[in-house]
CSV table of C-alpha atoms and ligand atoms in Angstrom, one decimal:
chain,number,residue,atom,x,y,z
A,1,MET,CA,117.4,152.8,60.1
A,2,GLU,CA,121.1,153.1,59.7
A,3,LYS,CA,121.6,151.4,63.1
A,4,LEU,CA,119.0,148.8,62.3
A,5,VAL,CA,120.5,147.9,59.0
A,6,SER,CA,124.2,147.6,60.4
A,7,LEU,CA,122.6,145.6,63.5
A,8,CYS,CA,121.3,143.3,61.2
A,9,LYS,CA,124.2,142.8,59.3
A,10,ARG,CA,126.6,142.5,62.3
A,11,ARG,CA,124.4,140.2,64.4
A,12,GLY,CA,123.4,137.7,61.1
A,13,PHE,CA,119.7,139.0,60.7
A,14,VAL,CA,120.1,140.1,57.1
A,15,PHE,CA,122.8,140.4,54.6
A,16,GLN,CA,122.9,141.9,51.2
A,17,SER,CA,122.3,139.3,48.4
A,18,SER,CA,125.5,138.6,46.5
A,19,GLU,CA,127.4,141.0,48.8
A,20,ILE,CA,131.0,140.1,47.2
A,21,TYR,CA,129.8,141.0,43.8
A,22,GLY,CA,128.5,144.3,44.9
A,23,GLY,CA,125.2,143.3,45.9
A,24,LEU,CA,121.8,143.0,43.6
A,25,ASN,CA,119.4,145.7,44.2
A,26,GLY,CA,115.8,144.6,45.7
A,27,ALA,CA,117.2,141.4,46.9
A,28,TRP,CA,118.2,140.3,50.5
A,29,ASP,CA,119.3,137.1,52.3
A,30,TYR,CA,118.2,136.2,55.7
A,31,GLY,CA,121.1,135.2,58.1
A,32,PRO,CA,121.1,132.6,61.0
A,33,LEU,CA,119.0,134.8,63.2
A,34,GLY,CA,117.0,136.6,60.6
A,35,VAL,CA,115.6,133.1,59.1
A,36,GLU,CA,114.6,132.1,62.5
A,37,LEU,CA,112.6,135.5,63.2
A,38,LEU,CA,111.2,135.1,59.8
A,39,ARG,CA,110.0,131.6,60.3
A,40,ASN,CA,108.6,132.5,63.5
A,41,ILE,CA,106.5,135.2,62.0
A,42,LYS,CA,105.2,132.9,59.3
A,43,GLN,CA,104.8,130.0,62.0
A,44,GLU,CA,102.6,132.5,64.1
A,45,TRP,CA,100.7,133.5,61.1
A,46,TRP,CA,100.3,130.1,59.8
A,47,GLY,CA,98.9,128.8,63.2
A,48,GLU,CA,96.8,131.8,63.5
A,49,MET,CA,95.0,130.9,60.3
A,50,THR,CA,94.9,127.2,60.0
A,51,ARG,CA,94.0,126.5,63.4
A,52,ARG,CA,90.5,127.6,62.5
A,53,THR,CA,88.6,124.6,61.2
A,54,ASN,CA,87.3,126.7,58.3
A,55,VAL,CA,90.8,128.1,56.8
A,56,GLU,CA,92.7,125.3,54.8
A,57,GLY,CA,96.3,125.7,53.5
A,58,ILE,CA,98.1,125.1,50.3
A,59,ASP,CA,101.4,125.6,48.7
A,60,SER,CA,100.9,126.4,45.0
A,61,ALA,CA,103.5,126.5,42.4
A,62,ILE,CA,105.2,130.0,41.6
A,63,LEU,CA,105.0,129.2,38.1
A,64,MET,CA,101.7,129.2,36.6
A,65,HIS,CA,99.8,128.8,33.2
A,66,PRO,CA,100.1,132.3,31.7
A,67,ARG,CA,96.6,132.6,31.2
A,68,VAL,CA,96.2,133.0,34.7
A,69,TRP,CA,97.8,136.2,34.6
A,70,GLU,CA,95.5,137.3,31.8
A,71,ALA,CA,92.6,136.5,33.6
A,72,SER,CA,93.8,138.3,36.6
A,73,GLY,CA,94.2,141.3,34.8
A,74,HIS,CA,98.1,141.6,35.7
A,75,VAL,CA,99.1,141.5,32.2
A,76,GLU,CA,96.9,144.5,31.5
A,77,ASN,CA,97.2,146.1,34.4
A,78,PHE,CA,99.8,145.5,36.8
A,79,THR,CA,102.0,148.3,35.7
A,80,ASP,CA,103.4,151.4,37.3
A,81,PRO,CA,103.8,154.6,35.5
A,82,MET,CA,107.4,155.1,35.0
A,83,VAL,CA,109.7,158.0,33.7
A,84,ASP,CA,113.4,158.4,32.8
A,85,CYS,CA,115.9,161.1,33.4
A,86,ARG,CA,117.2,161.9,30.0
A,87,GLN,CA,120.5,163.1,31.6
A,88,CYS,CA,121.5,160.5,34.0
A,89,LYS,CA,119.4,157.7,32.9
A,90,ALA,CA,117.7,157.1,36.5
A,91,ARG,CA,114.2,155.5,36.4
A,92,PHE,CA,111.6,156.7,38.8
A,93,ARG,CA,108.1,155.7,39.5
A,94,LEU,CA,106.0,158.8,38.7
A,95,ASP,CA,103.5,158.6,41.5
A,96,ILE,CA,106.3,158.2,44.3
A,97,LEU,CA,108.2,161.1,42.4
A,98,PHE,CA,105.2,163.4,43.0
A,99,GLU,CA,104.7,162.0,46.5
A,100,GLU,CA,108.3,162.7,47.4
A,101,THR,CA,108.2,166.3,46.2
A,102,SER,CA,109.1,168.9,48.9
A,103,LEU,CA,106.1,171.3,50.2
A,104,LYS,CA,108.4,174.0,48.9
A,105,LYS,CA,108.7,172.6,45.5
A,106,ARG,CA,105.0,171.9,45.5
A,107,LYS,CA,103.9,175.5,46.4
A,108,GLU,CA,106.3,176.8,43.5
A,109,VAL,CA,104.7,174.5,40.9
A,110,LEU,CA,101.0,175.4,42.1
A,111,ARG,CA,102.1,179.1,41.8
A,112,ALA,CA,103.6,178.7,38.4
A,113,ALA,CA,100.4,176.9,37.1
A,114,ASP,CA,98.0,179.3,38.4
A,115,PRO,CA,99.3,182.6,39.9
A,116,GLU,CA,95.9,183.8,40.5
A,117,LYS,CA,94.6,181.0,42.5
A,118,PHE,CA,97.7,180.1,44.2
A,119,GLY,CA,99.5,183.3,44.8
A,120,GLY,CA,98.2,184.1,48.6
A,121,GLN,CA,98.9,182.1,51.7
A,122,LEU,CA,98.1,178.6,51.5
A,123,THR,CA,97.7,175.7,54.3
A,124,GLU,CA,99.9,172.6,53.9
A,125,GLU,CA,96.9,170.6,53.5
A,126,THR,CA,95.7,172.7,50.4
A,127,VAL,CA,99.3,172.6,49.0
A,128,ALA,CA,99.5,168.8,49.4
A,129,ALA,CA,95.9,168.3,48.1
A,130,GLU,CA,96.1,170.6,45.1
A,131,PHE,CA,99.5,169.5,44.0
A,132,MET,CA,98.4,165.9,43.7
A,133,ALA,CA,95.2,166.9,42.0
A,134,LEU,CA,97.3,169.0,39.3
A,135,ALA,CA,99.7,165.9,39.3
A,136,ASP,CA,96.7,163.6,38.6
A,137,ARG,CA,95.2,166.0,35.8
A,138,ASP,CA,98.2,167.0,33.9
A,139,PRO,CA,101.3,165.1,35.0
A,140,ALA,CA,103.5,166.5,32.0
A,141,ALA,CA,102.9,169.8,33.2
A,142,VAL,CA,104.2,169.0,36.7
A,143,LEU,CA,107.2,167.0,35.6
A,144,THR,CA,108.7,170.0,33.7
A,145,SER,CA,108.9,172.0,36.9
A,146,LEU,CA,110.4,169.1,38.8
A,147,SER,CA,114.2,168.2,39.0
A,148,CYS,CA,115.7,164.8,38.7
A,149,PRO,CA,116.6,163.4,42.3
A,150,GLY,CA,119.5,161.6,40.7
A,151,CYS,CA,121.2,164.5,39.1
A,152,GLY,CA,119.4,167.6,39.7
A,153,ASN,CA,118.9,168.5,36.3
A,154,ARG,CA,115.6,170.3,35.4
A,155,ASP,CA,113.0,169.3,32.9
A,156,THR,CA,114.9,166.3,31.7
A,157,PHE,CA,111.8,163.7,32.2
A,158,THR,CA,110.7,161.5,29.6
A,159,GLU,CA,106.8,161.1,29.2
A,160,ALA,CA,105.3,158.5,31.7
A,161,ARG,CA,105.2,154.9,30.1
A,162,LYS,CA,103.6,152.0,31.7
A,163,PHE,CA,106.0,149.3,32.9
A,164,ASN,CA,104.7,146.0,33.8
A,165,LEU,CA,106.2,144.7,37.2
A,166,MET,CA,106.0,140.9,36.3
A,167,PHE,CA,109.2,139.1,35.7
A,168,LYS,CA,109.2,137.1,32.6
A,169,THR,CA,110.8,133.9,31.7
A,170,PHE,CA,110.3,130.7,29.5
A,171,VAL,CA,109.6,127.3,30.2
A,172,GLY,CA,111.6,124.8,28.1
A,173,PRO,CA,114.5,125.3,25.9
A,174,VAL,CA,112.9,127.7,23.4
A,175,GLU,CA,112.8,131.3,24.3
A,176,ASP,CA,109.8,132.6,22.3
A,177,SER,CA,106.3,134.1,22.9
A,178,GLY,CA,104.4,130.8,23.1
A,179,ASN,CA,106.8,129.7,26.1
A,180,VAL,CA,106.4,132.9,28.3
A,181,VAL,CA,105.6,132.0,32.0
A,182,TYR,CA,105.8,134.8,34.9
A,183,LEU,CA,107.2,134.5,38.4
A,184,ARG,CA,104.1,135.0,40.4
A,185,PRO,CA,103.7,138.4,41.5
A,186,GLU,CA,101.4,137.5,44.1
A,187,THR,CA,100.3,134.3,45.7
A,188,ALA,CA,96.5,134.8,45.6
A,189,GLN,CA,96.1,133.6,42.1
A,190,GLY,CA,97.2,130.0,43.2
A,191,ILE,CA,94.7,130.1,45.8
A,192,PHE,CA,91.9,131.3,43.4
A,193,VAL,CA,92.5,128.5,40.6
A,194,ASN,CA,92.4,125.9,43.4
A,195,PHE,CA,89.2,127.0,45.1
A,196,LEU,CA,87.3,124.0,43.9
A,197,ASN,CA,90.1,121.5,44.5
A,198,VAL,CA,90.6,122.6,48.3
A,199,GLN,CA,86.8,123.1,48.9
A,200,SER,CA,85.9,119.5,47.9
A,201,ALA,CA,89.1,117.7,49.1
A,202,GLY,CA,88.6,119.6,52.5
A,203,ARG,CA,85.0,119.1,52.6
A,204,GLN,CA,84.4,122.7,53.2
A,205,LYS,CA,81.4,124.9,52.9
A,206,VAL,CA,81.2,128.4,52.2
A,207,PRO,CA,82.1,130.5,54.1
A,208,PHE,CA,85.9,129.1,54.3
A,209,GLY,CA,89.4,130.3,53.3
A,210,ILE,CA,92.5,129.2,51.9
A,211,ALA,CA,96.0,130.5,53.3
A,212,GLN,CA,99.2,130.4,51.5
A,213,ILE,CA,102.6,131.4,52.5
A,214,GLY,CA,105.2,132.0,49.4
A,215,LYS,CA,107.7,134.0,47.7
A,216,ALA,CA,106.3,136.6,45.0
A,217,PHE,CA,108.4,138.9,42.6
A,218,ARG,CA,107.8,142.2,41.6
A,219,ASN,CA,110.0,143.9,39.2
A,220,GLU,CA,110.0,147.4,41.0
A,221,ILE,CA,111.1,150.6,39.4
A,222,ASN,CA,112.7,151.6,42.3
A,223,THR,CA,113.8,149.5,45.5
A,224,LYS,CA,114.3,151.2,48.7
A,225,ASN,CA,113.9,151.4,52.4
A,226,PHE,CA,115.9,148.0,53.1
A,227,LEU,CA,113.1,145.2,52.9
A,228,PHE,CA,110.2,147.3,52.5
A,229,ARG,CA,110.2,147.1,48.8
A,230,THR,CA,112.2,144.5,47.4
A,231,ARG,CA,111.9,142.8,44.0
A,232,GLU,CA,111.7,139.1,45.7
A,233,PHE,CA,109.7,138.7,49.0
A,234,GLU,CA,107.3,136.6,50.8
A,235,GLN,CA,103.5,136.8,51.1
A,236,MET,CA,101.2,135.6,53.7
A,237,GLU,CA,97.9,135.5,51.7
A,238,MET,CA,94.4,134.2,53.0
A,239,GLN,CA,91.3,134.5,50.6
A,240,PHE,CA,88.1,133.9,52.3
A,241,PHE,CA,85.2,132.5,50.2
A,242,VAL,CA,81.6,134.0,51.4
A,243,LYS,CA,78.2,134.4,50.0
A,244,PRO,CA,77.8,137.4,48.3
A,245,GLY,CA,75.7,139.8,50.6
A,246,SER,CA,77.8,138.5,53.8
A,247,ASP,CA,80.6,140.0,52.2
A,248,ASP,CA,80.8,143.3,54.2
A,249,GLU,CA,80.4,141.5,57.5
A,250,TRP,CA,83.2,139.1,57.0
A,251,PHE,CA,85.2,142.1,55.7
A,252,GLU,CA,84.9,143.8,59.2
A,253,TYR,CA,85.6,140.6,60.9
A,254,TRP,CA,88.8,140.0,59.2
A,255,ARG,CA,89.9,143.7,59.7
A,256,ASN,CA,89.6,143.2,63.2
A,257,GLU,CA,91.3,139.9,63.5
A,258,ARG,CA,94.4,141.1,61.4
A,259,MET,CA,95.0,144.4,63.5
A,260,ASN,CA,94.6,142.2,66.7
A,261,TRP,CA,97.4,139.8,65.1
A,262,PHE,CA,99.9,142.5,64.9
A,263,THR,CA,99.2,143.8,68.4
A,264,GLY,CA,99.0,140.4,70.1
A,265,LEU,CA,102.8,139.9,68.7
A,266,GLY,CA,103.8,143.0,70.7
A,267,MET,CA,103.2,145.9,68.1
A,268,SER,CA,102.0,149.2,70.0
A,269,LYS,CA,98.9,150.3,68.8
A,270,ASP,CA,100.0,153.8,68.3
A,271,THR,CA,102.5,152.7,65.5
A,272,LEU,CA,99.7,151.0,63.4
A,273,ARG,CA,96.7,152.8,61.4
A,274,TRP,CA,94.1,152.0,59.0
A,275,HIS,CA,94.3,153.4,55.6
A,276,ARG,CA,91.1,153.1,53.6
A,277,HIS,CA,91.5,153.2,49.9
A,278,ALA,CA,89.6,156.3,48.3
A,279,PRO,CA,86.8,155.1,46.0
A,280,ASP,CA,88.6,156.5,43.1
A,281,LYS,CA,91.9,154.6,44.1
A,282,LEU,CA,90.3,151.3,44.5
A,283,ALA,CA,91.8,148.4,42.3
A,284,HIS,CA,90.0,147.4,39.5
A,285,TYR,CA,88.6,144.1,41.4
A,286,ALA,CA,87.8,146.0,44.9
A,287,LYS,CA,84.6,146.8,46.4
A,288,ASP,CA,86.7,148.1,49.4
A,289,ALA,CA,90.2,148.1,50.7
A,290,TYR,CA,92.1,149.1,53.9
A,291,ASP,CA,95.8,148.9,54.5
A,292,ILE,CA,97.3,148.2,57.9
A,293,GLU,CA,100.1,150.8,58.0
A,294,TYR,CA,103.0,150.7,60.2
A,295,LEU,CA,105.0,153.7,61.2
A,296,PHE,CA,108.4,153.0,59.8
A,297,PRO,CA,111.4,155.5,60.8
A,298,PHE,CA,111.0,156.8,57.1
A,299,GLY,CA,107.1,157.5,57.6
A,300,TRP,CA,103.9,155.2,57.4
A,301,GLY,CA,103.9,152.1,55.1
A,302,GLU,CA,101.6,149.3,54.3
A,303,VAL,CA,102.5,146.0,55.7
A,304,GLU,CA,98.9,144.3,55.0
A,305,GLY,CA,96.1,145.2,52.6
A,306,VAL,CA,92.4,143.9,53.5
A,307,HIS,CA,90.4,143.8,50.3
A,308,ASN,CA,87.1,142.9,49.2
A,309,ARG,CA,87.5,141.3,45.8
A,310,THR,CA,83.9,140.7,45.0
A,311,ASP,CA,83.5,138.0,42.9
A,312,PHE,CA,85.9,139.4,40.2
A,313,ASP,CA,88.6,136.7,40.7
A,314,LEU,CA,86.4,133.4,40.4
A,315,THR,CA,84.4,134.9,37.6
A,316,ARG,CA,87.6,135.8,35.5
A,317,HIS,CA,88.9,132.5,35.8
A,318,GLU,CA,85.8,130.9,34.6
A,319,GLU,CA,85.8,133.1,31.7
A,320,TYR,CA,89.2,132.7,30.9
A,321,SER,CA,89.6,128.7,31.5
A,322,GLY,CA,86.0,127.7,30.6
A,323,LYS,CA,85.6,125.7,33.7
A,324,SER,CA,82.9,126.5,36.2
A,325,MET,CA,84.0,128.2,39.5
A,326,LYS,CA,80.7,128.3,41.1
A,327,TYR,CA,79.8,126.9,44.6
A,328,PHE,CA,76.8,124.5,45.0
A,329,ASP,CA,75.4,125.2,48.2
A,330,GLU,CA,73.8,121.6,49.3
A,331,ALA,CA,71.5,122.9,51.7
A,332,ALA,CA,69.8,125.8,50.1
A,333,LYS,CA,70.1,124.1,46.7
A,334,GLU,CA,71.5,127.1,44.9
A,335,LYS,CA,74.7,127.9,42.8
A,336,PHE,CA,76.8,131.0,43.3
A,337,THR,CA,79.9,132.6,42.7
A,338,PRO,CA,81.4,133.4,46.3
A,339,TYR,CA,82.8,136.8,47.1
A,340,ILE,CA,86.5,136.8,48.3
A,341,ILE,CA,87.8,138.8,51.3
A,342,GLU,CA,91.7,138.9,51.1
A,343,THR,CA,94.0,139.3,53.9
A,344,SER,CA,97.3,139.9,52.1
A,345,ALA,CA,100.5,140.5,54.4
A,346,GLY,CA,104.0,141.1,53.5
A,347,ALA,CA,106.2,138.2,55.3
A,348,SER,CA,109.3,140.2,54.7
A,349,ARG,CA,107.8,143.7,55.5
A,350,SER,CA,106.1,142.4,58.6
A,351,PHE,CA,109.8,141.3,59.6
A,352,MET,CA,111.1,144.6,59.2
A,353,ALA,CA,108.1,146.2,61.0
A,354,PHE,CA,108.7,143.8,63.9
A,355,LEU,CA,112.4,144.5,63.8
A,356,VAL,CA,111.6,148.3,64.0
A,357,ASN,CA,109.1,147.8,66.5
A,358,ALA,CA,111.6,145.9,68.8
A,359,TYR,CA,114.5,148.2,68.7
A,360,HIS,CA,115.4,150.1,71.7
A,361,GLU,CA,118.1,152.2,73.1
A,362,GLU,CA,118.1,152.7,76.9
A,363,GLU,CA,120.3,153.2,80.0
A,364,ALA,CA,121.0,149.8,81.8
A,365,PRO,CA,122.9,149.6,85.2
A,366,THR,CA,126.3,148.1,85.4
A,367,ALA,CA,127.6,145.6,87.7
A,368,GLU,CA,129.9,148.7,89.1
A,369,GLY,CA,126.9,150.4,90.3
A,370,GLY,CA,127.2,153.2,87.1
A,371,SER,CA,124.8,152.6,84.2
A,372,GLU,CA,125.8,152.2,80.3
A,373,LYS,CA,123.7,152.3,77.2
A,374,ARG,CA,122.0,148.9,75.8
A,375,VAL,CA,120.4,148.3,72.6
A,376,VAL,CA,117.7,145.7,73.3
A,377,MET,CA,115.4,144.2,70.8
A,378,LYS,CA,112.1,143.7,72.6
A,379,PHE,CA,110.8,140.9,70.3
A,380,HIS,CA,107.5,139.0,71.4
A,381,PRO,CA,109.0,135.8,72.9
A,382,ARG,CA,107.4,133.9,70.4
A,383,LEU,CA,108.9,135.8,67.9
A,384,ALA,CA,112.5,135.9,69.4
A,385,PRO,CA,115.2,133.9,67.4
A,386,VAL,CA,116.7,132.7,70.6
A,387,LYS,CA,114.4,132.0,73.4
A,388,ALA,CA,117.1,131.4,76.1
A,389,ALA,CA,120.8,131.9,76.6
A,390,VAL,CA,122.9,129.7,79.2
A,391,PHE,CA,126.0,131.0,80.7
A,392,PRO,CA,128.4,129.5,83.5
A,393,LEU,CA,129.2,132.5,85.6
A,394,VAL,CA,132.8,131.4,85.6
A,395,ASN,CA,134.8,128.8,83.5
A,396,ARG,CA,135.6,126.4,86.5
A,397,ASP,CA,134.4,124.5,89.4
A,398,GLY,CA,132.2,122.5,87.2
A,399,MET,CA,130.0,125.2,86.1
A,400,PRO,CA,130.7,125.2,82.4
A,401,GLU,CA,129.9,121.3,82.5
A,402,ALA,CA,126.6,122.0,84.7
A,403,ALA,CA,125.5,124.9,82.2
A,404,ARG,CA,126.2,122.7,79.1
A,405,ALA,CA,123.8,120.1,80.5
A,406,ILE,CA,121.3,122.8,81.0
A,407,GLU,CA,121.6,124.1,77.6
A,408,GLU,CA,121.5,120.7,75.9
A,409,ALA,CA,118.5,119.7,77.9
A,410,LEU,CA,116.7,122.8,76.6
A,411,ARG,CA,118.0,122.9,73.1
A,412,GLY,CA,115.5,120.0,71.8
A,413,ARG,CA,112.5,122.1,72.6
A,414,LEU,CA,113.7,125.7,72.2
A,415,ALA,CA,116.2,127.7,70.4
A,416,THR,CA,119.3,128.3,73.0
A,417,PHE,CA,122.6,129.5,72.8
A,418,TYR,CA,125.5,128.8,75.0
A,419,ASP,CA,128.1,131.6,75.9
A,420,ASP,CA,131.0,131.3,78.3
A,421,SER,CA,133.1,134.1,77.0
A,422,GLY,CA,133.6,137.6,78.8
A,423,ALA,CA,132.0,139.0,81.7
A,424,VAL,CA,128.3,138.0,82.5
A,425,GLY,CA,127.2,141.7,82.0
A,426,ARG,CA,128.7,141.9,78.4
A,427,ARG,CA,126.9,138.3,77.7
A,428,TYR,CA,123.8,140.0,78.6
A,429,ARG,CA,124.3,143.0,76.2
A,430,ARG,CA,125.1,140.7,73.5
A,431,GLN,CA,121.6,138.7,74.1
A,432,ASP,CA,119.7,141.7,74.7
A,433,GLU,CA,121.0,143.3,71.1
A,434,ILE,CA,119.5,139.9,69.5
A,435,GLY,CA,116.3,139.7,71.8
A,436,THR,CA,116.8,136.8,73.7
A,437,PRO,CA,114.0,136.9,76.3
A,438,TRP,CA,115.8,134.9,79.0
A,439,CYS,CA,119.5,134.4,80.1
A,440,ILE,CA,120.1,131.5,82.3
A,441,THR,CA,123.2,131.6,84.6
A,442,VAL,CA,124.9,128.8,86.6
A,443,ASP,CA,126.8,129.9,89.5
A,444,THR,CA,128.0,128.5,92.7
A,445,GLN,CA,124.5,128.4,94.4
A,446,THR,CA,123.6,126.0,91.2
A,447,LEU,CA,126.3,123.5,92.2
A,448,ALA,CA,124.6,123.3,95.8
A,449,ASP,CA,120.9,123.0,94.9
A,450,ARG,CA,120.6,122.9,91.2
A,451,SER,CA,118.9,126.3,91.0
A,452,VAL,CA,120.0,128.8,88.5
A,453,THR,CA,119.3,132.5,88.1
A,454,VAL,CA,116.7,133.8,85.1
A,455,ARG,CA,117.3,137.2,83.8
A,456,GLU,CA,114.4,138.6,82.0
A,457,ARG,CA,115.3,141.0,79.0
A,458,ASP,CA,113.0,144.0,79.6
A,459,SER,CA,112.8,144.3,83.2
A,460,MET,CA,116.3,142.9,83.8
A,461,VAL,CA,114.8,141.5,87.2
A,462,GLN,CA,116.5,138.0,88.1
A,463,GLU,CA,114.7,134.8,89.4
A,464,ARG,CA,116.0,131.6,90.8
A,465,VAL,CA,114.6,128.8,89.2
A,466,ALA,CA,115.2,125.3,90.0
A,467,SER,CA,116.6,123.7,86.7
A,468,GLU,CA,114.4,120.8,86.6
A,469,LYS,CA,111.5,123.3,86.1
A,470,LEU,CA,113.4,125.6,83.9
A,471,LEU,CA,111.7,124.0,80.6
A,472,SER,CA,108.1,124.4,82.0
A,473,TYR,CA,108.9,127.9,83.5
A,474,LEU,CA,110.1,129.2,80.1
A,475,THR,CA,107.3,127.3,77.8
A,476,ASP,CA,104.6,128.8,80.2
A,477,LYS,CA,106.2,132.1,79.7
A,478,ILE,CA,106.3,132.0,76.2
A,479,GLY,CA,102.5,130.7,76.1
B,501,ATP,P1,102.8,149.0,47.4
B,501,ATP,O1,101.8,149.9,47.4
B,501,ATP,O2,103.7,149.5,48.6
B,501,ATP,O3,103.5,148.6,46.3
B,501,ATP,P2,100.8,146.9,47.0
B,501,ATP,O4,99.5,147.7,47.4
B,501,ATP,O5,101.2,146.7,45.5
B,501,ATP,O6,102.2,147.5,47.9
B,501,ATP,P3,99.9,144.5,47.6
B,501,ATP,O7,99.5,144.2,46.3
B,501,ATP,O8,98.4,144.5,48.4
B,501,ATP,O9,100.8,145.4,48.0
B,501,ATP,O10,100.6,143.4,48.5
B,501,ATP,C1,100.2,142.5,49.6
B,501,ATP,C2,101.3,143.0,50.7
B,501,ATP,O11,102.8,142.3,50.0
B,501,ATP,C3,101.9,144.4,50.9
B,501,ATP,O12,101.1,144.9,51.9
B,501,ATP,C4,103.2,144.1,51.4
B,501,ATP,O13,103.5,143.9,52.8
B,501,ATP,C5,103.6,143.0,50.4
B,501,ATP,N1,104.4,143.7,49.2
B,501,ATP,C6,104.1,144.3,48.2
B,501,ATP,N2,105.1,144.3,47.4
B,501,ATP,C7,106.2,144.3,48.1
B,501,ATP,C8,107.5,144.7,47.8
B,501,ATP,N3,108.1,145.0,46.7
B,501,ATP,N4,108.5,144.3,48.7
B,501,ATP,C9,107.9,143.7,49.9
B,501,ATP,N5,106.7,143.5,50.2
B,501,ATP,C10,105.7,143.8,49.3
């Protein structure tokens, strides 16, 4: 992770927000390469969703009527249990504090709680399961045995309190409770409240979906792991409205589609897995829920949730707004409240997963016949922020002019980069490090027959290509 974070800063993928003021926790800025990568991820997702005749796109406002968040259950339920350390004043999310308790400590806690039951030999699985069961049953008792990860003091935690993760602000100049609005904690509600607008404007029939990409804000108690858990992030959400009874089938369909999206963009299958929510851990609205998890350097973490939300959302909005949210099926002449299958991915978290997936260190041959370490970001060509770099072999004999002309001809169609400084080997390394799939070199032969060498990033194999054919050669390969 440290290597990746430092590469991100050095090469302009991600910077700390407000860095010159010491940074702001949980907020990050995307640099010149980062913004391209993020846009490519969002573009792939948007294209994947809206190329379908039964999915429409929208872009709803971040600020919504406060009743929306009462209807959705966020005012009441969008909370995390929080504890404070009385000594160092650090705050922790209770469930994460428990999850991160070491095996050794878990054993100790169990033995102290029930020496007879937990005195003997215990398997790792038993310790893990029994500890979490005890933490669920009696969190206060477990807390007294734990030390604060901040200052190391024991038995210093306050009782757990509910902490609402929504950021509050006010509309207009008067800061009173009548003017409270929230920064949306998810993009989904903007879709639900527009369900009938989109259905009638798009002349859609159920089943159909609505897709949206946009910022969401959560006042997370602890932010960590770079872009994984931040307070401001982007989501890519699609809500698919179906007839009750067909929901299980659509749920399976979308699970499949979403996993294929990640693998189709180069994620290896062994770094992705499904995590099904246990029945007692399901959100208040869900009938079934699976997360797509990615194997980050710090362990498995959710990148997307696929949820069967039933008719909860539309029913609640109907109740709270007093407006019918029912769909009229013309053919069957019947009215019903659709069920919703949600696919909810984090654009920022996916960005981080694609970065981790791309990062490779390997040995590469040098021009002198030796070998050296190269860092190469093996992005899928459609995601790569720069598609092709163009170099003159040397800065004389008309090569820079020829290389410039080639780069300019490509630039209108593809993201390109021109580089004429340093040895060609070093220029390759610089492009490898940002994941540029093709490096094009203009050499003496180019001046004679207008052909160039194209070197492919992963195999490092070079091919000669006529410069007139370069654009179609590259676009064919990008696909
Ligand atoms: P977690 O359990 O990690 O807090 P969640 O289950 O609350 O996540 P959802 O509400 O299902 O997440 O949100 C959908 C997606 O939005 C997640 O899969 C994730 O990719 C992204 N996401 C949620 N919270 C954050 C965050 N704080 N920072 C970055 N991305 C986030």
